[in-house]
Amino acid sequence: MAATPIKPLMLLAIAFLASVCVSSRSDQENPFIFKSNRFQTLYENENGHIRLLQKFDKRSKIFENLQNYRLLEYKSKPHTLFLPQYTDADFILVVLSGKATLTVLKSNDRNSFNLERGDAIKLPAGTIAYLANRDDNEDLRVLDLAIPVNKPGQLQSFLLSGTQNQPSLLSGFSKNILEAAFNTNYEEIEKVLLEQQEQEPQHRRSLKDRRQEINEENVIVKVSREQIEELSKNAKSSSKKSVSSESGPFNLRSRNPIYSNKFGKFFEITPEKNQQLQDLDIFVNSVDIKEGSLLLPNYNSRAIVIVTVTEGKGDFELVGQRNENHGKENDKEEEQEEETSKQVQLYRAKLSPGDVFVIPAGHPVAINASSDLNLIGFGINAENNERNFLAGEEDNVISQVERPVKELAFPGSSHEKSQSYLF
């Protein structure tokens, strides 16, 4: 049961939390919420931008196992192109909105895919790819979960073509190597492959100018309708019936939701169903919660889930322990308090589009929607993960507790009225 009316069950959730929590944390003190302003802009011009979320483990010690995971957001206007590049990281790419054509290059092959909302695909580290917004009117929005392969938590992109501030990777080779490799003179190579825009010498530009140029690089360029048609005409579309593609795109909504009723739908693709996700031990889900509805309190047994709000507004409540908002600089102080501060605490936050929140394994969470809400989640350590609901008529793990144990653990459960309502 994925969602249910707020009114009856929200009252139960508040009553339960009030009995075990001494206090709650606001957005500012809540280590589990990353507001949209915690994204750093890597590239930006009139055609779009690329933004990178701050490192998860900088917020709290509890995210140490997310040290090597980064979240990127891409946005581009209609009829634009992200130029060819590759990155030293594995990617899981999910289209949030718009229509795209993704082209993936291999040594002896080239594959193009027409992608739409809900389509996802794995791009292995070092894969050269370029992405076009083929829509006439709608912006393209893409979310990437990146897993760097060189330095933990640090990823680097390499452009095939050069910009003012980031030369083509080919320009790093010596003249002799380039002439031998391409079997032509260096002047021709420079003209065709290495040509860059003229710029002032580095020492003559102010720090402000250099910072501005980083945000105005031609990483995202405008393309014509004819060029878009050329790129997309032979592209394949994702399968709406299968999620088991070994290398092509798959759609998060290609199968029936695992939870569904009139209050919302919960779609999820797990490693058991998809080889691309199995390689990275990640699941991906898409959750719709209708306005005025609640995703019941639940927790994941093994998975750490990184959730992005793509549409709508709402609230989330997460139950953890005190002092989980301490960063790494507080490690010694936290170790001293660890044995004396095992107190349950409520963390809550308002949710808006672009916000990200993290649900550690074993931490119960509930989400309610103040407007129609859509969430995209990436689950780390997905293999053998189980999602346990703590309330509801179906899949309620507490209802599986045997009667003698219930009466000992929950003394009030012996009342017939309480039994029928809660268990």
CSV table of C-alpha atoms in Angstrom, one decimal:
chain,number,residue,atom,x,y,z
A,1,MET,CA,0.0,0.0,0.0
A,2,ALA,CA,2.0,3.0,-1.3
A,3,ALA,CA,-0.2,5.9,-0.3
A,4,THR,CA,-3.3,6.6,1.8
A,5,PRO,CA,-5.4,9.6,2.9
A,6,ILE,CA,-3.5,11.9,5.2
A,7,LYS,CA,-6.2,12.5,7.7
A,8,PRO,CA,-6.6,9.3,9.6
A,9,LEU,CA,-3.0,7.9,9.4
A,10,MET,CA,-1.2,11.2,9.9
A,11,LEU,CA,-2.8,11.6,13.3
A,12,LEU,CA,-1.4,8.1,14.2
A,13,ALA,CA,2.1,9.0,13.0
A,14,ILE,CA,2.1,12.2,15.0
A,15,ALA,CA,0.9,10.5,18.1
A,16,PHE,CA,3.6,7.8,17.8
A,17,LEU,CA,6.5,10.2,17.2
A,18,ALA,CA,5.4,12.5,20.0
A,19,SER,CA,5.8,9.6,22.4
A,20,VAL,CA,9.4,8.7,21.4
A,21,CYS,CA,11.0,12.0,20.3
A,22,VAL,CA,12.3,14.7,22.6
A,23,SER,CA,12.6,17.3,19.8
A,24,SER,CA,12.7,17.7,16.1
A,25,ARG,CA,15.2,19.3,13.7
A,26,SER,CA,14.4,22.1,11.2
A,27,ASP,CA,15.6,22.1,7.6
A,28,GLN,CA,18.8,24.0,8.6
A,29,GLU,CA,19.8,21.4,11.2
A,30,ASN,CA,18.6,18.4,9.2
A,31,PRO,CA,21.5,16.5,7.7
A,32,PHE,CA,19.2,14.4,5.6
A,33,ILE,CA,17.9,17.2,3.4
A,34,PHE,CA,19.9,18.9,0.6
A,35,LYS,CA,18.0,22.0,-0.6
A,36,SER,CA,18.4,22.9,-4.3
A,37,ASN,CA,20.8,25.7,-3.4
A,38,ARG,CA,23.4,23.0,-2.4
A,39,PHE,CA,24.0,22.3,-6.1
A,40,GLN,CA,27.1,23.9,-7.5
A,41,THR,CA,27.0,25.2,-11.1
A,42,LEU,CA,29.7,23.5,-13.2
A,43,TYR,CA,28.7,25.0,-16.6
A,44,GLU,CA,26.0,27.5,-17.6
A,45,ASN,CA,25.2,29.5,-20.7
A,46,GLU,CA,22.1,30.7,-22.5
A,47,ASN,CA,21.4,27.1,-23.6
A,48,GLY,CA,21.4,25.4,-20.3
A,49,HIS,CA,23.5,24.2,-17.3
A,50,ILE,CA,25.1,21.3,-15.5
A,51,ARG,CA,25.0,21.3,-11.7
A,52,LEU,CA,26.7,19.0,-9.1
A,53,LEU,CA,25.3,18.4,-5.6
A,54,GLN,CA,27.7,18.8,-2.8
A,55,LYS,CA,29.3,15.7,-1.4
A,56,PHE,CA,27.0,13.7,0.8
A,57,ASP,CA,29.6,12.8,3.4
A,58,LYS,CA,30.3,16.5,4.0
A,59,ARG,CA,27.0,16.9,5.7
A,60,SER,CA,27.1,14.0,8.2
A,61,LYS,CA,29.3,11.0,9.3
A,62,ILE,CA,26.3,8.8,8.6
A,63,PHE,CA,26.9,9.3,4.8
A,64,GLU,CA,30.4,7.9,4.8
A,65,ASN,CA,29.3,5.0,2.6
A,66,LEU,CA,28.1,7.6,0.0
A,67,GLN,CA,31.6,9.1,-0.3
A,68,ASN,CA,31.9,7.7,-3.9
A,69,TYR,CA,28.4,8.8,-5.1
A,70,ARG,CA,27.6,12.1,-6.7
A,71,LEU,CA,24.4,13.6,-8.1
A,72,LEU,CA,24.3,15.8,-11.2
A,73,GLU,CA,21.5,17.7,-12.8
A,74,TYR,CA,21.4,18.6,-16.5
A,75,LYS,CA,19.0,21.1,-18.1
A,76,SER,CA,18.9,22.4,-21.7
A,77,LYS,CA,16.6,24.4,-23.9
A,78,PRO,CA,14.9,23.0,-27.0
A,79,HIS,CA,17.1,22.3,-30.0
A,80,THR,CA,20.4,22.2,-28.0
A,81,LEU,CA,23.2,19.7,-27.7
A,82,PHE,CA,25.6,18.7,-24.9
A,83,LEU,CA,28.9,18.3,-26.9
A,84,PRO,CA,30.7,14.9,-27.0
A,85,GLN,CA,32.6,14.1,-23.8
A,86,TYR,CA,33.4,11.2,-21.4
A,87,THR,CA,33.8,11.1,-17.7
A,88,ASP,CA,35.8,8.9,-15.3
A,89,ALA,CA,32.7,7.7,-13.6
A,90,ASP,CA,29.9,5.2,-14.2
A,91,PHE,CA,26.5,6.9,-14.7
A,92,ILE,CA,22.9,6.0,-14.2
A,93,LEU,CA,21.0,8.6,-16.3
A,94,VAL,CA,17.3,9.3,-15.8
A,95,VAL,CA,15.2,11.7,-18.0
A,96,LEU,CA,13.0,13.8,-15.7
A,97,SER,CA,11.2,15.8,-18.4
A,98,GLY,CA,11.5,16.6,-22.1
A,99,LYS,CA,12.6,14.5,-25.1
A,100,ALA,CA,16.2,13.7,-25.8
A,101,THR,CA,18.4,11.8,-28.3
A,102,LEU,CA,21.4,10.2,-26.7
A,103,THR,CA,24.2,8.9,-28.9
A,104,VAL,CA,26.8,6.5,-27.4
A,105,LEU,CA,30.0,5.9,-29.2
A,106,LYS,CA,32.1,2.7,-29.2
A,107,SER,CA,35.3,1.8,-31.1
A,108,ASN,CA,33.4,0.1,-34.0
A,109,ASP,CA,29.8,1.1,-33.3
A,110,ARG,CA,27.4,4.0,-32.6
A,111,ASN,CA,24.0,3.7,-31.0
A,112,SER,CA,21.4,6.4,-30.7
A,113,PHE,CA,18.4,6.3,-28.5
A,114,ASN,CA,15.3,8.6,-28.3
A,115,LEU,CA,14.6,9.1,-24.7
A,116,GLU,CA,11.5,10.5,-22.9
A,117,ARG,CA,10.4,11.0,-19.3
A,118,GLY,CA,11.1,8.0,-17.1
A,119,ASP,CA,13.7,6.5,-19.4
A,120,ALA,CA,17.0,5.4,-17.8
A,121,ILE,CA,20.3,4.0,-19.0
A,122,LYS,CA,23.7,3.1,-17.6
A,123,LEU,CA,26.7,4.8,-19.2
A,124,PRO,CA,29.9,3.0,-18.2
A,125,ALA,CA,32.9,5.1,-17.2
A,126,GLY,CA,34.9,6.3,-20.2
A,127,THR,CA,31.9,6.2,-22.6
A,128,ILE,CA,31.9,9.0,-25.1
A,129,ALA,CA,28.3,10.3,-25.5
A,130,TYR,CA,26.4,13.4,-26.6
A,131,LEU,CA,22.9,14.4,-25.7
A,132,ALA,CA,20.4,16.5,-27.7
A,133,ASN,CA,17.1,18.1,-26.7
A,134,ARG,CA,15.0,17.2,-29.7
A,135,ASP,CA,11.8,18.8,-28.4
A,136,ASP,CA,10.5,22.0,-30.0
A,137,ASN,CA,9.1,23.6,-26.8
A,138,GLU,CA,10.0,21.8,-23.6
A,139,ASP,CA,13.3,22.0,-21.6
A,140,LEU,CA,15.2,18.8,-21.2
A,141,ARG,CA,15.9,17.8,-17.5
A,142,VAL,CA,18.2,14.9,-16.8
A,143,LEU,CA,19.4,13.4,-13.4
A,144,ASP,CA,22.6,11.5,-13.2
A,145,LEU,CA,23.9,9.3,-10.4
A,146,ALA,CA,27.7,9.2,-10.8
A,147,ILE,CA,30.1,6.6,-9.3
A,148,PRO,CA,33.7,7.8,-10.0
A,149,VAL,CA,36.4,5.2,-10.7
A,150,ASN,CA,39.6,7.2,-10.0
A,151,LYS,CA,39.3,9.3,-6.9
A,152,PRO,CA,36.5,8.7,-4.5
A,153,GLY,CA,33.8,11.4,-4.9
A,154,GLN,CA,35.7,13.3,-7.6
A,155,LEU,CA,34.8,13.1,-11.2
A,156,GLN,CA,36.4,14.6,-14.3
A,157,SER,CA,35.0,15.1,-17.8
A,158,PHE,CA,37.1,15.1,-20.9
A,159,LEU,CA,35.8,17.1,-24.0
A,160,LEU,CA,36.6,15.9,-27.5
A,161,SER,CA,36.3,19.5,-28.7
A,162,GLY,CA,37.9,22.4,-27.0
A,163,THR,CA,36.4,25.4,-25.3
A,164,GLN,CA,38.0,28.6,-24.0
A,165,ASN,CA,38.9,27.2,-20.6
A,166,GLN,CA,39.0,23.5,-21.3
A,167,PRO,CA,41.1,22.5,-24.4
A,168,SER,CA,40.3,19.4,-26.4
A,169,LEU,CA,41.9,16.3,-24.7
A,170,LEU,CA,43.8,15.8,-28.0
A,171,SER,CA,45.7,19.0,-27.6
A,172,GLY,CA,47.6,17.4,-24.7
A,173,PHE,CA,49.6,15.2,-27.1
A,174,SER,CA,52.8,16.4,-28.7
A,175,LYS,CA,52.9,17.6,-32.3
A,176,ASN,CA,54.8,14.5,-33.4
A,177,ILE,CA,52.4,12.0,-31.9
A,178,LEU,CA,49.4,13.8,-33.4
A,179,GLU,CA,50.9,13.9,-36.9
A,180,ALA,CA,51.8,10.2,-36.7
A,181,ALA,CA,48.4,9.2,-35.3
A,182,PHE,CA,46.3,11.1,-37.9
A,183,ASN,CA,48.8,10.8,-40.8
A,184,THR,CA,48.6,14.5,-41.7
A,185,ASN,CA,50.4,17.7,-40.9
A,186,TYR,CA,49.9,19.5,-37.6
A,187,GLU,CA,48.4,22.6,-39.2
A,188,GLU,CA,45.5,20.6,-40.6
A,189,ILE,CA,45.0,18.8,-37.3
A,190,GLU,CA,45.0,22.1,-35.4
A,191,LYS,CA,42.5,23.7,-37.9
A,192,VAL,CA,40.1,20.7,-37.8
A,193,LEU,CA,40.4,19.3,-34.3
A,194,LEU,CA,42.0,21.8,-32.0
A,195,GLU,CA,40.6,25.1,-33.1
A,196,GLN,CA,39.5,27.2,-30.2
A,197,GLN,CA,38.1,30.7,-29.7
A,198,GLU,CA,40.7,33.4,-29.2
A,199,GLN,CA,41.1,34.6,-25.7
A,200,GLU,CA,43.2,37.0,-23.7
A,201,PRO,CA,46.3,35.6,-22.0
A,202,GLN,CA,45.6,34.2,-18.6
A,203,HIS,CA,47.6,36.8,-16.7
A,204,ARG,CA,45.6,39.7,-18.3
A,205,ARG,CA,42.2,38.4,-17.2
A,206,SER,CA,40.8,39.1,-13.7
A,207,LEU,CA,39.7,36.4,-11.4
A,208,LYS,CA,36.1,37.5,-11.8
A,209,ASP,CA,36.5,37.2,-15.6
A,210,ARG,CA,38.0,33.7,-15.4
A,211,ARG,CA,35.2,32.6,-13.1
A,212,GLN,CA,32.6,34.0,-15.4
A,213,GLU,CA,34.1,32.2,-18.4
A,214,ILE,CA,33.9,28.8,-16.6
A,215,ASN,CA,30.1,29.4,-16.4
A,216,GLU,CA,29.8,30.4,-20.0
A,217,GLU,CA,31.7,27.7,-21.8
A,218,ASN,CA,30.2,26.3,-25.0
A,219,VAL,CA,29.6,22.9,-23.5
A,220,ILE,CA,25.9,23.2,-24.5
A,221,VAL,CA,25.3,24.6,-28.0
A,222,LYS,CA,22.4,25.5,-30.2
A,223,VAL,CA,21.5,23.2,-33.1
A,224,SER,CA,19.1,23.5,-36.0
A,225,ARG,CA,15.9,21.5,-36.5
A,226,GLU,CA,17.6,19.8,-39.5
A,227,GLN,CA,20.5,18.7,-37.3
A,228,ILE,CA,18.1,17.4,-34.7
A,229,GLU,CA,16.2,15.4,-37.3
A,230,GLU,CA,19.5,13.9,-38.6
A,231,LEU,CA,20.5,12.9,-35.1
A,232,SER,CA,17.2,11.3,-34.1
A,233,LYS,CA,16.0,9.7,-37.3
A,234,ASN,CA,17.7,6.4,-36.8
A,235,ALA,CA,17.6,6.4,-33.0
A,236,LYS,CA,15.9,3.5,-31.1
A,237,SER,CA,13.3,4.1,-28.5
A,238,SER,CA,13.3,2.5,-25.0
A,239,SER,CA,11.3,-0.6,-24.5
A,240,LYS,CA,8.0,0.1,-22.7
A,241,LYS,CA,7.5,-3.6,-22.1
A,242,SER,CA,10.9,-4.8,-20.8
A,243,VAL,CA,13.3,-3.6,-18.1
A,244,SER,CA,16.0,-6.2,-18.7
A,245,SER,CA,18.0,-4.5,-21.5
A,246,GLU,CA,21.7,-5.2,-21.1
A,247,SER,CA,22.9,-1.9,-22.7
A,248,GLY,CA,19.9,0.1,-24.0
A,249,PRO,CA,17.5,2.4,-22.2
A,250,PHE,CA,14.7,1.1,-20.0
A,251,ASN,CA,11.7,2.9,-18.7
A,252,LEU,CA,10.9,3.2,-15.0
A,253,ARG,CA,7.2,2.8,-15.7
A,254,SER,CA,7.5,-0.1,-18.1
A,255,ARG,CA,6.0,-2.5,-15.5
A,256,ASN,CA,3.1,-2.3,-13.2
A,257,PRO,CA,3.8,-0.4,-10.0
A,258,ILE,CA,4.8,-2.4,-6.9
A,259,TYR,CA,2.3,-0.4,-4.9
A,260,SER,CA,-0.7,1.4,-6.3
A,261,ASN,CA,-4.1,2.8,-5.3
A,262,LYS,CA,-6.0,6.0,-5.9
A,263,PHE,CA,-3.6,8.0,-3.7
A,264,GLY,CA,-0.4,7.3,-5.7
A,265,LYS,CA,1.8,4.8,-7.5
A,266,PHE,CA,5.3,3.4,-6.6
A,267,PHE,CA,7.4,2.1,-9.5
A,268,GLU,CA,10.7,0.4,-8.9
A,269,ILE,CA,13.3,-1.5,-11.0
A,270,THR,CA,15.7,-3.6,-9.0
A,271,PRO,CA,19.0,-5.3,-9.9
A,272,GLU,CA,17.3,-8.7,-10.1
A,273,LYS,CA,15.3,-7.3,-13.1
A,274,ASN,CA,18.0,-5.4,-14.9
A,275,GLN,CA,21.6,-6.3,-15.7
A,276,GLN,CA,22.7,-2.6,-15.9
A,277,LEU,CA,21.6,-2.0,-12.3
A,278,GLN,CA,22.9,-5.3,-11.1
A,279,ASP,CA,26.4,-4.3,-12.2
A,280,LEU,CA,26.2,-1.3,-9.8
A,281,ASP,CA,24.0,-2.8,-7.1
A,282,ILE,CA,21.5,0.0,-7.4
A,283,PHE,CA,17.7,0.2,-7.7
A,284,VAL,CA,15.8,3.1,-9.3
A,285,ASN,CA,12.3,4.1,-8.4
A,286,SER,CA,9.7,6.7,-9.4
A,287,VAL,CA,7.0,7.6,-6.9
A,288,ASP,CA,3.8,9.6,-7.5
A,289,ILE,CA,1.9,10.8,-4.4
A,290,LYS,CA,-1.4,12.7,-5.0
A,291,GLU,CA,-2.1,16.0,-3.3
A,292,GLY,CA,-3.3,15.4,0.3
A,293,SER,CA,-1.9,11.8,0.5
A,294,LEU,CA,0.7,10.1,2.5
A,295,LEU,CA,3.4,7.5,1.8
A,296,LEU,CA,3.2,5.4,5.0
A,297,PRO,CA,6.1,5.1,7.4
A,298,ASN,CA,8.6,2.5,6.1
A,299,TYR,CA,12.3,1.7,6.2
A,300,ASN,CA,14.8,-0.1,3.9
A,301,SER,CA,16.7,-3.0,5.4
A,302,ARG,CA,20.0,-2.5,3.5
A,303,ALA,CA,19.6,0.3,0.9
A,304,ILE,CA,20.6,3.9,1.3
A,305,VAL,CA,18.2,5.9,-0.9
A,306,ILE,CA,19.0,9.2,-2.6
A,307,VAL,CA,15.7,10.9,-3.5
A,308,THR,CA,15.2,13.9,-5.7
A,309,VAL,CA,12.0,16.0,-5.8
A,310,THR,CA,11.2,16.5,-9.5
A,311,GLU,CA,7.7,17.9,-9.2
A,312,GLY,CA,5.3,19.2,-6.5
A,313,LYS,CA,5.7,20.1,-2.8
A,314,GLY,CA,5.3,18.2,0.4
A,315,ASP,CA,6.9,17.3,3.8
A,316,PHE,CA,9.0,14.4,4.9
A,317,GLU,CA,9.6,13.1,8.4
A,318,LEU,CA,12.5,10.8,9.2
A,319,VAL,CA,13.2,9.1,12.5
A,320,GLY,CA,16.9,8.8,13.5
A,321,GLN,CA,19.0,9.3,16.5
A,322,ARG,CA,20.3,12.4,18.1
A,323,ASN,CA,23.5,14.1,16.8
A,324,GLU,CA,23.2,12.6,13.3
A,325,ASN,CA,23.6,16.2,12.1
A,326,HIS,CA,27.2,16.3,13.2
A,327,GLY,CA,29.7,16.6,10.4
A,328,LYS,CA,33.2,15.0,10.2
A,329,GLU,CA,34.7,17.8,12.2
A,330,ASN,CA,32.6,16.7,15.2
A,331,ASP,CA,33.7,13.0,15.1
A,332,LYS,CA,35.6,13.0,18.5
A,333,GLU,CA,32.8,14.8,20.2
A,334,GLU,CA,30.2,12.5,18.7
A,335,GLU,CA,32.2,9.4,19.8
A,336,GLN,CA,32.2,10.6,23.3
A,337,GLU,CA,28.4,11.2,23.3
A,338,GLU,CA,27.6,8.0,21.3
A,339,GLU,CA,27.0,5.8,24.3
A,340,THR,CA,24.9,8.4,26.2
A,341,SER,CA,22.8,9.8,23.3
A,342,LYS,CA,20.9,6.9,21.8
A,343,GLN,CA,17.8,8.9,21.9
A,344,VAL,CA,15.3,8.8,19.1
A,345,GLN,CA,14.8,12.0,17.2
A,346,LEU,CA,12.5,13.3,14.5
A,347,TYR,CA,14.0,15.1,11.5
A,348,ARG,CA,11.6,16.9,9.2
A,349,ALA,CA,11.7,19.2,6.2
A,350,LYS,CA,9.6,21.0,3.6
A,351,LEU,CA,10.1,19.6,0.1
A,352,SER,CA,10.2,21.6,-3.1
A,353,PRO,CA,11.3,20.8,-6.7
A,354,GLY,CA,15.0,20.3,-6.9
A,355,ASP,CA,15.5,19.3,-3.3
A,356,VAL,CA,17.3,16.1,-2.5
A,357,PHE,CA,17.0,14.0,0.7
A,358,VAL,CA,18.8,10.8,1.8
A,359,ILE,CA,17.2,7.9,3.6
A,360,PRO,CA,19.8,5.7,5.4
A,361,ALA,CA,19.1,2.1,5.9
A,362,GLY,CA,17.0,1.3,8.9
A,363,HIS,CA,15.7,4.9,9.2
A,364,PRO,CA,11.8,5.1,9.0
A,365,VAL,CA,10.5,7.8,6.8
A,366,ALA,CA,7.0,9.1,5.9
A,367,ILE,CA,6.2,11.6,3.1
A,368,ASN,CA,3.0,13.6,2.5
A,369,ALA,CA,2.2,15.7,-0.5
A,370,SER,CA,0.8,19.2,-0.3
A,371,SER,CA,0.5,19.1,-4.1
A,372,ASP,CA,0.9,16.3,-6.6
A,373,LEU,CA,4.4,15.0,-5.8
A,374,ASN,CA,6.9,13.1,-8.0
A,375,LEU,CA,10.1,11.6,-6.6
A,376,ILE,CA,13.0,9.8,-8.3
A,377,GLY,CA,15.1,7.6,-6.0
A,378,PHE,CA,18.4,5.7,-6.4
A,379,GLY,CA,18.9,2.9,-3.9
A,380,ILE,CA,22.5,2.0,-3.0
A,381,ASN,CA,23.2,-1.5,-1.7
A,382,ALA,CA,20.1,-2.7,-3.4
A,383,GLU,CA,20.7,-6.5,-3.5
A,384,ASN,CA,18.5,-8.3,-1.0
A,385,ASN,CA,17.0,-5.0,0.3
A,386,GLU,CA,13.6,-5.3,1.8
A,387,ARG,CA,11.2,-2.4,2.3
A,388,ASN,CA,9.2,-2.7,5.6
A,389,PHE,CA,6.1,-0.7,6.2
A,390,LEU,CA,5.2,0.1,9.8
A,391,ALA,CA,1.6,1.0,9.2
A,392,GLY,CA,-1.3,0.2,6.8
A,393,GLU,CA,-3.7,-2.6,6.1
A,394,GLU,CA,-1.2,-4.4,3.7
A,395,ASP,CA,2.5,-5.2,4.0
A,396,ASN,CA,2.5,-3.9,7.6
A,397,VAL,CA,5.5,-5.8,9.2
A,398,ILE,CA,4.2,-5.0,12.8
A,399,SER,CA,1.0,-7.0,12.0
A,400,GLN,CA,3.2,-10.1,11.7
A,401,VAL,CA,4.2,-10.0,15.4
A,402,GLU,CA,2.6,-12.9,17.2
A,403,ARG,CA,-0.1,-12.1,19.8
A,404,PRO,CA,1.8,-13.0,22.9
A,405,VAL,CA,4.7,-10.8,21.8
A,406,LYS,CA,2.4,-8.0,20.8
A,407,GLU,CA,0.9,-8.0,24.3
A,408,LEU,CA,4.3,-7.7,25.9
A,409,ALA,CA,5.8,-5.2,23.4
A,410,PHE,CA,2.6,-3.1,23.0
A,411,PRO,CA,0.5,-3.5,26.3
A,412,GLY,CA,-2.3,-1.5,24.8
A,413,SER,CA,-2.7,-4.0,22.0
A,414,SER,CA,-4.8,-6.2,24.2
A,415,HIS,CA,-7.7,-3.9,23.7
A,416,GLU,CA,-9.9,-5.2,20.9
A,417,LYS,CA,-10.4,-1.7,19.4
A,418,SER,CA,-6.7,-1.0,19.3
A,419,GLN,CA,-6.0,-4.4,17.7
A,420,SER,CA,-8.4,-3.9,14.8
A,421,TYR,CA,-7.2,-0.4,14.1
A,422,LEU,CA,-3.4,-0.6,14.5
A,423,PHE,CA,-2.6,-4.3,13.8
